[in-house]
Amino acid sequence: MQPLAHGTNLAGPALTDAKDSATERGSTFRGNPVWLLSLLPVLVAVFICFHYGFEAPYMDQWELVPLMEKAFTGQIAFSDLWAQHNVHRIPIPKLIMLLLARVSHWDTRWERAVSMIFALSAAALLFRSFLRAGRVTKFAPWAWLVITTLFFSAAQWENLLWGWHLLIYLNVLGAILVCGGLSSTDNGGAGVVFAVLGAILSVFSYGNGLILLPVGMAVLALSQWSTKQLSPGRFLAWAFTSLLMGGAYVWDFHKPSYDPSYAGVVTSPGQYAYYVAAYLGAPLASFDPRPAAIMGVIGFCAYLAVLIMRLRTRGPANAMLLFDGLALYAVGTAFLTATARTGFGVVQALSPRYIMFSSLLWIALAVHLSQFVGANAIPRMAARLAALALLVIGAAAAANSALGVYRCDERHDGHIVARDALVSGESTELLRRLYPDEQVVLKGRETLQKYKLNVFR
């Protein structure tokens, strides 16, 4: 394997210039208070995570308890980690959570801390890419405030309160590595190595990571089209990776009995389209599927328009390909999720856990709009419209996030009551707030007491 070239960046092609100094990287924001304001959504998310976070095991976490007992008795096997969880294969998150439970006696604050580390790492890579893309064409630095509002929105309260969902942020971190690595112009192959690492993290953290396999091929094609440098080796390496990971994932895969039909795109195309649109619009309007669907259609069409415009003019494609790849990932995830979940109804498209994925489309759009605002060659009216669109996106995301803060407080209060019921072992009705089958909770409670875990540590 060739050594990594100095300056190789795992967050995108615009991050590979080894000559850029730390001073230059920060020059865009020098004298601009936007970076301070952009910390506000981050601080709110961290506060929510640790102030309102769930202490007792919640929902899927109860299915981890038998694995903990196996781990404590030395009986756990790789097959336990590899076993299908709903429609996902999540060996990496399972391993992380089991290790954290072992060292902390399952203090769920540790899971939430790791979740925040993944989220902050992903945001740091996005920030670095945002700065470097801004050097190719002028941009509006204040767009970063819009991006952090989207990325750390409290509307995704499940991801912030629930340590289990560290797998969501790990998945997104992997997606950034994939899109950044495959859009990289380095000649040492480091980009592909980072992309493969990212694919492993994403695919085996959440099922939608499979979408990154074709998205990665599209990013590679666009990167080489824009630079006019064909690299068959990269295509072959990624094709081999895709076949290997995809094959491993679907081997012995079975559809859960409780899942609805996956034929919704054929049997209910209208509901299917409604679900996709609401899914994409949820970062701005997660309170109702109708406005969410409207926003989803607007966001998708707006992004498609700016993408076509840039490709027609052969604009700074490689500087933007990381964000383009993430947008494709968001759209692909919406279609994949709709295939498996339309049968549950369109309201399910607004699930807080999904907002992290759909926000990637809006983040990519915000980056494009920021370049329209700052470009000298753009007519003044067009620049003003782009600035207005950015403001609307930011305001809608902020309002949706504020509603999410209320949801966090509401859910936390309900969880405290259920946690107390778990400690006392009384009121099976309250235990159902932690898991639909109270017998699973009661059996798991015995394990927690036996090994002095979680609320019994």
CSV table of C-alpha atoms in Angstrom, one decimal, residues 378-386:
chain,number,residue,atom,x,y,z
A,378,ILE,CA,-24.3,36.3,-10.8
A,379,PRO,CA,-26.9,39.1,-11.4
A,380,ARG,CA,-27.8,41.1,-8.3
A,381,MET,CA,-31.4,40.0,-8.3
A,382,ALA,CA,-30.4,36.3,-8.5
A,383,ALA,CA,-28.0,36.8,-5.7
A,384,ARG,CA,-30.7,38.4,-3.6
A,385,LEU,CA,-33.1,35.6,-4.3
A,386,ALA,CA,-30.5,33.1,-3.2
